[in-house]
JSON list of C-alpha atoms in Angstrom, two decimals:
[
{"chain": "A", "resi": 56, "resn": "GLU", "atom": "CA", "xyz": [-102.82, -68.51, -55.94]},
{"chain": "A", "resi": 57, "resn": "VAL", "atom": "CA", "xyz": [-99.96, -67.35, -57.20]},
{"chain": "A", "resi": 58, "resn": "GLN", "atom": "CA", "xyz": [-100.58, -64.49, -60.39]},
{"chain": "A", "resi": 59, "resn": "LEU", "atom": "CA", "xyz": [-97.92, -62.72, -62.96]},
{"chain": "A", "resi": 60, "resn": "VAL", "atom": "CA", "xyz": [-100.38, -60.57, -65.57]},
{"chain": "A", "resi": 61, "resn": "GLU", "atom": "CA", "xyz": [-98.42, -58.72, -67.67]},
{"chain": "A", "resi": 62, "resn": "SER", "atom": "CA", "xyz": [-99.62, -55.72, -69.67]},
{"chain": "A", "resi": 63, "resn": "GLY", "atom": "CA", "xyz": [-97.89, -52.14, -71.44]},
{"chain": "A", "resi": 64, "resn": "GLY", "atom": "CA", "xyz": [-96.93, -54.59, -74.56]},
{"chain": "A", "resi": 65, "resn": "GLY", "atom": "CA", "xyz": [-97.94, -52.57, -78.66]},
{"chain": "A", "resi": 66, "resn": "LEU", "atom": "CA", "xyz": [-97.28, -51.42, -81.40]},
{"chain": "A", "resi": 67, "resn": "VAL", "atom": "CA", "xyz": [-93.48, -48.94, -81.58]},
{"chain": "A", "resi": 68, "resn": "GLN", "atom": "CA", "xyz": [-91.48, -47.83, -84.10]},
{"chain": "A", "resi": 69, "resn": "PRO", "atom": "CA", "xyz": [-88.42, -48.36, -83.97]},
{"chain": "A", "resi": 70, "resn": "GLY", "atom": "CA", "xyz": [-86.45, -45.96, -81.79]},
{"chain": "A", "resi": 71, "resn": "GLY", "atom": "CA", "xyz": [-89.43, -45.45, -79.66]},
{"chain": "A", "resi": 72, "resn": "SER", "atom": "CA", "xyz": [-89.76, -46.47, -75.66]},
{"chain": "A", "resi": 73, "resn": "LEU", "atom": "CA", "xyz": [-92.52, -48.95, -74.34]},
{"chain": "A", "resi": 74, "resn": "ARG", "atom": "CA", "xyz": [-92.80, -49.50, -70.49]},
{"chain": "A", "resi": 75, "resn": "LEU", "atom": "CA", "xyz": [-93.80, -53.17, -69.54]},
{"chain": "A", "resi": 76, "resn": "SER", "atom": "CA", "xyz": [-95.69, -53.85, -66.35]},
{"chain": "A", "resi": 77, "resn": "CYS", "atom": "CA", "xyz": [-95.87, -57.29, -64.41]},
{"chain": "A", "resi": 78, "resn": "ALA", "atom": "CA", "xyz": [-98.62, -57.61, -61.54]},
{"chain": "A", "resi": 79, "resn": "ALA", "atom": "CA", "xyz": [-98.18, -60.10, -59.12]},
{"chain": "A", "resi": 80, "resn": "SER", "atom": "CA", "xyz": [-100.39, -61.65, -57.42]},
{"chain": "A", "resi": 81, "resn": "GLY", "atom": "CA", "xyz": [-100.54, -64.72, -54.10]},
{"chain": "A", "resi": 82, "resn": "PHE", "atom": "CA", "xyz": [-96.76, -63.44, -52.95]},
{"chain": "A", "resi": 83, "resn": "THR", "atom": "CA", "xyz": [-94.31, -61.03, -52.93]},
{"chain": "A", "resi": 84, "resn": "VAL", "atom": "CA", "xyz": [-92.19, -59.44, -55.88]},
{"chain": "A", "resi": 85, "resn": "SER", "atom": "CA", "xyz": [-89.43, -58.12, -53.76]},
{"chain": "A", "resi": 86, "resn": "ASN", "atom": "CA", "xyz": [-89.15, -61.72, -51.70]},
{"chain": "A", "resi": 87, "resn": "TYR", "atom": "CA", "xyz": [-87.72, -63.24, -55.06]},
{"chain": "A", "resi": 88, "resn": "TYR", "atom": "CA", "xyz": [-86.10, -63.32, -58.08]},
{"chain": "A", "resi": 89, "resn": "MET", "atom": "CA", "xyz": [-87.66, -61.89, -60.93]},
{"chain": "A", "resi": 90, "resn": "ASN", "atom": "CA", "xyz": [-87.44, -62.61, -64.34]},
{"chain": "A", "resi": 91, "resn": "TRP", "atom": "CA", "xyz": [-88.40, -61.36, -67.65]},
{"chain": "A", "resi": 92, "resn": "VAL", "atom": "CA", "xyz": [-87.80, -63.75, -71.01]},
{"chain": "A", "resi": 93, "resn": "ARG", "atom": "CA", "xyz": [-89.00, -63.32, -74.21]},
{"chain": "A", "resi": 94, "resn": "GLN", "atom": "CA", "xyz": [-90.25, -64.96, -77.64]},
{"chain": "A", "resi": 95, "resn": "ALA", "atom": "CA", "xyz": [-89.94, -63.72, -81.13]},
{"chain": "A", "resi": 96, "resn": "PRO", "atom": "CA", "xyz": [-92.46, -64.90, -83.72]},
{"chain": "A", "resi": 97, "resn": "GLY", "atom": "CA", "xyz": [-91.78, -68.51, -84.34]},
{"chain": "A", "resi": 98, "resn": "LYS", "atom": "CA", "xyz": [-88.60, -68.68, -82.31]},
{"chain": "A", "resi": 99, "resn": "GLY", "atom": "CA", "xyz": [-87.35, -69.97, -79.17]},
{"chain": "A", "resi": 100, "resn": "LEU", "atom": "CA", "xyz": [-87.30, -68.36, -76.09]},
{"chain": "A", "resi": 101, "resn": "GLU", "atom": "CA", "xyz": [-84.81, -65.72, -74.78]},
{"chain": "A", "resi": 102, "resn": "TRP", "atom": "CA", "xyz": [-83.86, -64.45, -71.18]},
{"chain": "A", "resi": 103, "resn": "VAL", "atom": "CA", "xyz": [-83.75, -60.36, -70.85]},
{"chain": "A", "resi": 104, "resn": "SER", "atom": "CA", "xyz": [-83.03, -59.80, -67.61]},
{"chain": "A", "resi": 105, "resn": "VAL", "atom": "CA", "xyz": [-83.20, -60.17, -63.51]},
{"chain": "A", "resi": 106, "resn": "MET", "atom": "CA", "xyz": [-84.10, -58.53, -60.75]},
{"chain": "A", "resi": 107, "resn": "TYR", "atom": "CA", "xyz": [-82.59, -60.32, -57.40]},
{"chain": "A", "resi": 108, "resn": "SER", "atom": "CA", "xyz": [-84.74, -59.72, -54.30]},
{"chain": "A", "resi": 109, "resn": "GLY", "atom": "CA", "xyz": [-81.66, -57.84, -52.99]},
{"chain": "A", "resi": 110, "resn": "GLY", "atom": "CA", "xyz": [-82.60, -55.10, -55.90]},
{"chain": "A", "resi": 111, "resn": "SER", "atom": "CA", "xyz": [-79.18, -55.88, -57.96]},
{"chain": "A", "resi": 112, "resn": "THR", "atom": "CA", "xyz": [-79.86, -56.31, -61.37]},
{"chain": "A", "resi": 113, "resn": "TYR", "atom": "CA", "xyz": [-78.95, -57.89, -64.88]},
{"chain": "A", "resi": 114, "resn": "TYR", "atom": "CA", "xyz": [-79.40, -58.35, -68.11]},
{"chain": "A", "resi": 115, "resn": "ALA", "atom": "CA", "xyz": [-78.72, -60.18, -71.31]},
{"chain": "A", "resi": 116, "resn": "ASP", "atom": "CA", "xyz": [-76.32, -58.48, -74.36]},
{"chain": "A", "resi": 117, "resn": "SER", "atom": "CA", "xyz": [-78.34, -58.21, -76.75]},
{"chain": "A", "resi": 118, "resn": "VAL", "atom": "CA", "xyz": [-80.27, -55.70, -73.82]},
{"chain": "A", "resi": 119, "resn": "LYS", "atom": "CA", "xyz": [-78.25, -53.99, -72.28]},
{"chain": "A", "resi": 120, "resn": "GLY", "atom": "CA", "xyz": [-77.83, -50.06, -71.83]},
{"chain": "A", "resi": 121, "resn": "ARG", "atom": "CA", "xyz": [-81.27, -49.83, -73.47]},
{"chain": "A", "resi": 122, "resn": "PHE", "atom": "CA", "xyz": [-83.34, -51.66, -71.02]},
{"chain": "A", "resi": 123, "resn": "THR", "atom": "CA", "xyz": [-84.29, -51.48, -67.67]},
{"chain": "A", "resi": 124, "resn": "ILE", "atom": "CA", "xyz": [-85.55, -53.80, -64.88]},
{"chain": "A", "resi": 125, "resn": "SER", "atom": "CA", "xyz": [-87.28, -52.48, -61.70]},
{"chain": "A", "resi": 126, "resn": "ARG", "atom": "CA", "xyz": [-89.95, -53.04, -58.64]},
{"chain": "A", "resi": 127, "resn": "ASP", "atom": "CA", "xyz": [-92.67, -50.87, -57.05]},
{"chain": "A", "resi": 128, "resn": "SER", "atom": "CA", "xyz": [-93.26, -53.21, -53.65]},
{"chain": "A", "resi": 129, "resn": "SER", "atom": "CA", "xyz": [-95.93, -50.65, -52.89]},
{"chain": "A", "resi": 130, "resn": "LYS", "atom": "CA", "xyz": [-98.11, -52.08, -55.95]},
{"chain": "A", "resi": 131, "resn": "ASN", "atom": "CA", "xyz": [-96.31, -55.54, -55.36]},
{"chain": "A", "resi": 132, "resn": "SER", "atom": "CA", "xyz": [-95.57, -54.93, -59.72]},
{"chain": "A", "resi": 133, "resn": "LEU", "atom": "CA", "xyz": [-92.50, -55.74, -61.57]},
{"chain": "A", "resi": 134, "resn": "TYR", "atom": "CA", "xyz": [-91.56, -53.12, -64.57]},
{"chain": "A", "resi": 135, "resn": "LEU", "atom": "CA", "xyz": [-89.46, -53.33, -67.46]},
{"chain": "A", "resi": 136, "resn": "GLN", "atom": "CA", "xyz": [-88.72, -50.28, -69.38]},
{"chain": "A", "resi": 137, "resn": "MET", "atom": "CA", "xyz": [-87.15, -49.99, -73.26]},
{"chain": "A", "resi": 138, "resn": "TYR", "atom": "CA", "xyz": [-85.93, -47.24, -75.08]},
{"chain": "A", "resi": 139, "resn": "SER", "atom": "CA", "xyz": [-84.19, -47.45, -78.55]},
{"chain": "A", "resi": 140, "resn": "LEU", "atom": "CA", "xyz": [-85.99, -50.06, -79.09]},
{"chain": "A", "resi": 141, "resn": "ARG", "atom": "CA", "xyz": [-84.99, -51.82, -82.66]},
{"chain": "A", "resi": 142, "resn": "PRO", "atom": "CA", "xyz": [-87.35, -54.16, -84.91]},
{"chain": "A", "resi": 143, "resn": "GLU", "atom": "CA", "xyz": [-85.50, -57.34, -83.07]},
{"chain": "A", "resi": 144, "resn": "ASP", "atom": "CA", "xyz": [-87.45, -56.67, -79.65]},
{"chain": "A", "resi": 145, "resn": "THR", "atom": "CA", "xyz": [-90.44, -58.06, -81.16]},
{"chain": "A", "resi": 146, "resn": "ALA", "atom": "CA", "xyz": [-91.32, -60.84, -79.47]},
{"chain": "A", "resi": 147, "resn": "VAL", "atom": "CA", "xyz": [-94.10, -61.95, -76.56]},
{"chain": "A", "resi": 148, "resn": "TYR", "atom": "CA", "xyz": [-92.43, -60.50, -73.19]},
{"chain": "A", "resi": 149, "resn": "TYR", "atom": "CA", "xyz": [-93.10, -62.51, -70.08]},
{"chain": "A", "resi": 150, "resn": "CYS", "atom": "CA", "xyz": [-91.87, -61.78, -66.58]},
{"chain": "A", "resi": 151, "resn": "ALA", "atom": "CA", "xyz": [-91.82, -65.21, -64.63]},
{"chain": "A", "resi": 152, "resn": "ARG", "atom": "CA", "xyz": [-90.44, -65.63, -60.49]},
{"chain": "A", "resi": 153, "resn": "GLN", "atom": "CA", "xyz": [-87.99, -67.13, -59.80]},
{"chain": "A", "resi": 154, "resn": "TYR", "atom": "CA", "xyz": [-87.62, -70.35, -57.03]},
{"chain": "A", "resi": 155, "resn": "SER", "atom": "CA", "xyz": [-85.06, -70.54, -54.58]},
{"chain": "A", "resi": 156, "resn": "GLY", "atom": "CA", "xyz": [-82.44, -68.10, -57.43]},
{"chain": "A", "resi": 157, "resn": "SER", "atom": "CA", "xyz": [-83.10, -71.13, -59.69]},
{"chain": "A", "resi": 158, "resn": "TYR", "atom": "CA", "xyz": [-85.81, -72.23, -61.51]},
{"chain": "A", "resi": 159, "resn": "LEU", "atom": "CA", "xyz": [-88.54, -70.42, -62.84]},
{"chain": "A", "resi": 160, "resn": "ASP", "atom": "CA", "xyz": [-91.69, -71.74, -61.39]},
{"chain": "A", "resi": 161, "resn": "PHE", "atom": "CA", "xyz": [-94.70, -69.15, -62.16]},
{"chain": "A", "resi": 162, "resn": "TRP", "atom": "CA", "xyz": [-94.98, -67.22, -65.70]},
{"chain": "A", "resi": 163, "resn": "GLY", "atom": "CA", "xyz": [-97.50, -64.40, -66.96]},
{"chain": "A", "resi": 164, "resn": "GLN", "atom": "CA", "xyz": [-99.55, -64.93, -70.07]},
{"chain": "A", "resi": 165, "resn": "GLY", "atom": "CA", "xyz": [-97.24, -63.02, -71.96]},
{"chain": "A", "resi": 166, "resn": "THR", "atom": "CA", "xyz": [-97.27, -58.56, -73.39]},
{"chain": "A", "resi": 167, "resn": "PRO", "atom": "CA", "xyz": [-96.43, -58.81, -77.10]},
{"chain": "A", "resi": 168, "resn": "VAL", "atom": "CA", "xyz": [-94.44, -55.80, -77.79]},
{"chain": "A", "resi": 169, "resn": "THR", "atom": "CA", "xyz": [-94.05, -54.83, -82.47]},
{"chain": "A", "resi": 170, "resn": "VAL", "atom": "CA", "xyz": [-91.66, -52.83, -83.17]},
{"chain": "A", "resi": 171, "resn": "SER", "atom": "CA", "xyz": [-92.35, -51.48, -86.92]},
{"chain": "A", "resi": 172, "resn": "SER", "atom": "CA", "xyz": [-92.32, -48.33, -89.37]},
{"chain": "B", "resi": 255, "resn": "ASP", "atom": "CA", "xyz": [-71.70, -67.34, -71.12]},
{"chain": "B", "resi": 256, "resn": "ILE", "atom": "CA", "xyz": [-73.08, -70.75, -70.75]},
{"chain": "B", "resi": 257, "resn": "GLN", "atom": "CA", "xyz": [-74.01, -71.75, -74.07]},
{"chain": "B", "resi": 258, "resn": "MET", "atom": "CA", "xyz": [-77.22, -74.53, -74.21]},
{"chain": "B", "resi": 259, "resn": "THR", "atom": "CA", "xyz": [-77.22, -76.88, -77.42]},
{"chain": "B", "resi": 260, "resn": "GLN", "atom": "CA", "xyz": [-80.89, -79.17, -77.00]},
{"chain": "B", "resi": 261, "resn": "SER", "atom": "CA", "xyz": [-81.21, -81.77, -79.53]},
{"chain": "B", "resi": 262, "resn": "PRO", "atom": "CA", "xyz": [-83.37, -82.93, -81.86]},
{"chain": "B", "resi": 263, "resn": "SER", "atom": "CA", "xyz": [-84.28, -79.86, -82.59]},
{"chain": "B", "resi": 264, "resn": "SER", "atom": "CA", "xyz": [-87.65, -81.77, -83.56]},
{"chain": "B", "resi": 265, "resn": "LEU", "atom": "CA", "xyz": [-88.75, -85.10, -83.08]},
{"chain": "B", "resi": 266, "resn": "SER", "atom": "CA", "xyz": [-91.76, -87.08, -84.59]},
{"chain": "B", "resi": 267, "resn": "ALA", "atom": "CA", "xyz": [-93.55, -89.41, -82.23]},
{"chain": "B", "resi": 268, "resn": "SER", "atom": "CA", "xyz": [-96.51, -91.39, -81.45]},
{"chain": "B", "resi": 269, "resn": "VAL", "atom": "CA", "xyz": [-98.81, -92.16, -78.47]},
{"chain": "B", "resi": 270, "resn": "GLY", "atom": "CA", "xyz": [-97.22, -94.50, -76.33]},
{"chain": "B", "resi": 271, "resn": "ASP", "atom": "CA", "xyz": [-93.80, -93.94, -77.69]},
{"chain": "B", "resi": 272, "resn": "ARG", "atom": "CA", "xyz": [-90.88, -93.17, -75.18]},
{"chain": "B", "resi": 273, "resn": "VAL", "atom": "CA", "xyz": [-88.67, -90.34, -76.36]},
{"chain": "B", "resi": 274, "resn": "THR", "atom": "CA", "xyz": [-85.58, -88.47, -75.10]},
{"chain": "B", "resi": 275, "resn": "ILE", "atom": "CA", "xyz": [-84.39, -85.14, -75.24]},
{"chain": "B", "resi": 276, "resn": "THR", "atom": "CA", "xyz": [-81.11, -84.24, -74.72]},
{"chain": "B", "resi": 277, "resn": "CYS", "atom": "CA", "xyz": [-79.33, -80.77, -73.91]},
{"chain": "B", "resi": 278, "resn": "ARG", "atom": "CA", "xyz": [-75.48, -80.01, -73.34]},
{"chain": "B", "resi": 279, "resn": "ALA", "atom": "CA", "xyz": [-73.97, -77.15, -71.84]},
{"chain": "B", "resi": 280, "resn": "SER", "atom": "CA", "xyz": [-70.91, -75.73, -72.08]},
{"chain": "B", "resi": 281, "resn": "GLN", "atom": "CA", "xyz": [-69.05, -76.04, -69.44]},
{"chain": "B", "resi": 282, "resn": "SER", "atom": "CA", "xyz": [-70.26, -77.62, -66.07]},
{"chain": "B", "resi": 283, "resn": "ILE", "atom": "CA", "xyz": [-73.96, -76.44, -64.52]},
{"chain": "B", "resi": 284, "resn": "ASN", "atom": "CA", "xyz": [-73.53, -78.98, -61.54]},
{"chain": "B", "resi": 285, "resn": "SER", "atom": "CA", "xyz": [-77.43, -79.86, -61.42]},
{"chain": "B", "resi": 286, "resn": "TYR", "atom": "CA", "xyz": [-78.62, -76.45, -61.93]},
{"chain": "B", "resi": 287, "resn": "LEU", "atom": "CA", "xyz": [-80.64, -77.23, -65.59]},
{"chain": "B", "resi": 288, "resn": "ASN", "atom": "CA", "xyz": [-84.39, -76.96, -65.76]},
{"chain": "B", "resi": 289, "resn": "TRP", "atom": "CA", "xyz": [-86.76, -78.22, -68.19]},
{"chain": "B", "resi": 290, "resn": "TYR", "atom": "CA", "xyz": [-90.24, -76.54, -69.90]},
{"chain": "B", "resi": 291, "resn": "GLN", "atom": "CA", "xyz": [-92.80, -77.66, -71.63]},
{"chain": "B", "resi": 292, "resn": "GLN", "atom": "CA", "xyz": [-94.43, -74.83, -73.77]},
{"chain": "B", "resi": 293, "resn": "LYS", "atom": "CA", "xyz": [-97.44, -75.34, -75.73]},
{"chain": "B", "resi": 294, "resn": "PRO", "atom": "CA", "xyz": [-98.70, -72.76, -78.95]},
{"chain": "B", "resi": 295, "resn": "GLY", "atom": "CA", "xyz": [-100.26, -69.18, -77.37]},
{"chain": "B", "resi": 296, "resn": "LYS", "atom": "CA", "xyz": [-99.69, -70.11, -73.81]},
{"chain": "B", "resi": 297, "resn": "ALA", "atom": "CA", "xyz": [-96.75, -69.59, -71.49]},
{"chain": "B", "resi": 298, "resn": "PRO", "atom": "CA", "xyz": [-93.60, -72.15, -70.82]},
{"chain": "B", "resi": 299, "resn": "ASN", "atom": "CA", "xyz": [-94.34, -74.59, -67.91]},
{"chain": "B", "resi": 300, "resn": "LEU", "atom": "CA", "xyz": [-91.78, -75.59, -65.30]},
{"chain": "B", "resi": 301, "resn": "LEU", "atom": "CA", "xyz": [-91.39, -79.43, -65.80]},
{"chain": "B", "resi": 302, "resn": "ILE", "atom": "CA", "xyz": [-87.92, -79.85, -63.86]},
{"chain": "B", "resi": 303, "resn": "TYR", "atom": "CA", "xyz": [-85.39, -78.31, -61.48]},
{"chain": "B", "resi": 304, "resn": "ALA", "atom": "CA", "xyz": [-82.25, -79.39, -60.76]},
{"chain": "B", "resi": 305, "resn": "ALA", "atom": "CA", "xyz": [-81.83, -81.51, -63.35]},
{"chain": "B", "resi": 306, "resn": "ILE", "atom": "CA", "xyz": [-84.22, -84.19, -62.03]},
{"chain": "B", "resi": 307, "resn": "THR", "atom": "CA", "xyz": [-86.84, -82.86, -59.70]},
{"chain": "B", "resi": 308, "resn": "LEU", "atom": "CA", "xyz": [-90.22, -82.77, -60.94]},
{"chain": "B", "resi": 309, "resn": "GLN", "atom": "CA", "xyz": [-92.19, -80.07, -59.94]},
{"chain": "B", "resi": 310, "resn": "SER", "atom": "CA", "xyz": [-95.22, -80.47, -58.53]},
{"chain": "B", "resi": 311, "resn": "GLY", "atom": "CA", "xyz": [-98.36, -81.68, -59.88]},
{"chain": "B", "resi": 312, "resn": "VAL", "atom": "CA", "xyz": [-96.11, -82.50, -63.40]},
{"chain": "B", "resi": 313, "resn": "PRO", "atom": "CA", "xyz": [-97.12, -86.22, -64.13]},
{"chain": "B", "resi": 314, "resn": "SER", "atom": "CA", "xyz": [-94.40, -89.33, -63.60]},
{"chain": "B", "resi": 315, "resn": "ARG", "atom": "CA", "xyz": [-94.02, -90.26, -66.75]},
{"chain": "B", "resi": 316, "resn": "PHE", "atom": "CA", "xyz": [-90.98, -86.93, -67.09]},
{"chain": "B", "resi": 317, "resn": "ARG", "atom": "CA", "xyz": [-87.59, -87.87, -65.82]},
{"chain": "B", "resi": 318, "resn": "GLY", "atom": "CA", "xyz": [-84.45, -85.51, -65.60]},
{"chain": "B", "resi": 319, "resn": "SER", "atom": "CA", "xyz": [-81.27, -86.79, -65.43]},
{"chain": "B", "resi": 320, "resn": "GLY", "atom": "CA", "xyz": [-77.79, -85.84, -65.71]},
{"chain": "B", "resi": 321, "resn": "SER", "atom": "CA", "xyz": [-75.31, -83.44, -64.12]},
{"chain": "B", "resi": 322, "resn": "GLY", "atom": "CA", "xyz": [-72.19, -81.74, -65.37]},
{"chain": "B", "resi": 323, "resn": "THR", "atom": "CA", "xyz": [-72.75, -80.86, -68.80]},
{"chain": "B", "resi": 324, "resn": "ASP", "atom": "CA", "xyz": [-75.12, -83.79, -69.78]},
{"chain": "B", "resi": 325, "resn": "PHE", "atom": "CA", "xyz": [-79.09, -83.54, -69.64]},
{"chain": "B", "resi": 326, "resn": "THR", "atom": "CA", "xyz": [-81.61, -85.80, -70.71]},
{"chain": "B", "resi": 327, "resn": "LEU", "atom": "CA", "xyz": [-85.73, -85.35, -70.84]},
{"chain": "B", "resi": 328, "resn": "THR", "atom": "CA", "xyz": [-87.32, -88.55, -70.62]},
{"chain": "B", "resi": 329, "resn": "ILE", "atom": "CA", "xyz": [-90.80, -88.89, -71.32]},
{"chain": "B", "resi": 330, "resn": "SER", "atom": "CA", "xyz": [-91.78, -93.08, -71.06]},
{"chain": "B", "resi": 331, "resn": "SER", "atom": "CA", "xyz": [-95.14, -93.36, -72.26]},
{"chain": "B", "resi": 332, "resn": "LEU", "atom": "CA", "xyz": [-96.27, -90.17, -74.67]},
{"chain": "B", "resi": 333, "resn": "GLN", "atom": "CA", "xyz": [-99.67, -88.97, -74.22]},
{"chain": "B", "resi": 334, "resn": "PRO", "atom": "CA", "xyz": [-101.86, -86.80, -76.99]},
{"chain": "B", "resi": 335, "resn": "GLU", "atom": "CA", "xyz": [-101.60, -83.76, -74.39]},
{"chain": "B", "resi": 336, "resn": "ASP", "atom": "CA", "xyz": [-97.36, -83.95, -74.47]},
{"chain": "B", "resi": 337, "resn": "PHE", "atom": "CA", "xyz": [-97.00, -82.76, -77.83]},
{"chain": "B", "resi": 338, "resn": "ALA", "atom": "CA", "xyz": [-95.73, -79.35, -77.57]},
{"chain": "B", "resi": 339, "resn": "THR", "atom": "CA", "xyz": [-91.73, -77.66, -77.55]},
{"chain": "B", "resi": 340, "resn": "TYR", "atom": "CA", "xyz": [-89.94, -78.40, -74.54]},
{"chain": "B", "resi": 341, "resn": "TYR", "atom": "CA", "xyz": [-86.73, -76.22, -73.48]},
{"chain": "B", "resi": 342, "resn": "CYS", "atom": "CA", "xyz": [-83.69, -76.78, -70.65]},
{"chain": "B", "resi": 343, "resn": "GLN", "atom": "CA", "xyz": [-82.93, -73.87, -69.20]},
{"chain": "B", "resi": 344, "resn": "GLN", "atom": "CA", "xyz": [-79.05, -73.32, -67.21]},
{"chain": "B", "resi": 345, "resn": "SER", "atom": "CA", "xyz": [-79.64, -71.18, -63.62]},
{"chain": "B", "resi": 346, "resn": "TYR", "atom": "CA", "xyz": [-75.94, -71.61, -62.74]},
{"chain": "B", "resi": 347, "resn": "SER", "atom": "CA", "xyz": [-74.71, -67.90, -63.98]},
{"chain": "B", "resi": 348, "resn": "ILE", "atom": "CA", "xyz": [-76.10, -64.96, -65.48]},
{"chain": "B", "resi": 349, "resn": "PRO", "atom": "CA", "xyz": [-77.14, -64.99, -67.91]},
{"chain": "B", "resi": 350, "resn": "TYR", "atom": "CA", "xyz": [-80.19, -67.98, -67.92]},
{"chain": "B", "resi": 351, "resn": "ILE", "atom": "CA", "xyz": [-79.62, -68.98, -71.17]},
{"chain": "B", "resi": 352, "resn": "PHE", "atom": "CA", "xyz": [-82.26, -71.56, -72.96]},
{"chain": "B", "resi": 353, "resn": "GLY", "atom": "CA", "xyz": [-81.60, -74.17, -74.99]},
{"chain": "B", "resi": 354, "resn": "GLN", "atom": "CA", "xyz": [-83.39, -73.46, -78.54]},
{"chain": "B", "resi": 355, "resn": "GLY", "atom": "CA", "xyz": [-86.22, -75.73, -78.30]},
{"chain": "B", "resi": 356, "resn": "THR", "atom": "CA", "xyz": [-87.23, -79.27, -79.24]},
{"chain": "B", "resi": 357, "resn": "LYS", "atom": "CA", "xyz": [-91.01, -79.41, -81.08]},
{"chain": "B", "resi": 358, "resn": "LEU", "atom": "CA", "xyz": [-92.28, -82.88, -80.47]},
{"chain": "B", "resi": 359, "resn": "GLU", "atom": "CA", "xyz": [-95.11, -83.76, -82.97]},
{"chain": "B", "resi": 360, "resn": "ILE", "atom": "CA", "xyz": [-97.67, -86.45, -83.28]},
{"chain": "B", "resi": 361, "resn": "LYS", "atom": "CA", "xyz": [-96.55, -89.08, -85.90]}
]
């Protein structure tokens, strides 16, 4: 059974850093495109980043230069390192598997991040 | 970037109604259009991919159509569990933009 479990969210001050984790089971993370998607309180879904199976990475303009996506094959996990956090980064962060380079077929339950002083 | 415009932003309907949600891309995305359903406090759930293909386990009352720039999600006979927020997403090119969502409420 495919499962994605995010962790690492919490309260952080503006300018701070946080590292989110997404532990996968039931499939191999490095064989798929893996995404981070976020949702600010009461708002819609915002795509954040993707890591291709080959290792290429891409980011939304809103996080480029501040966030880094990575994976650890030995832990079968995906990560999102977030630096220089801003209040507008406050959101629930979801990791999601992208199947066939197309659709997001499995999602984690999300981990909340709050950026506030 | 490809922009996705979803309409309406909200919709009131009754159980048994047929509803249609529209999603328009700012340029052709062929059939790289996906639909998700999200209930409060839950992660999104994939309904339809590649514009017309029903994800396994999704009831047949959900139907997707369209290609190029104009797409539609139709629910043929609303059930109580269908009241949720629906999002389209293009997976043609990065960034994988989502539509702004359509909140489907009970009339």
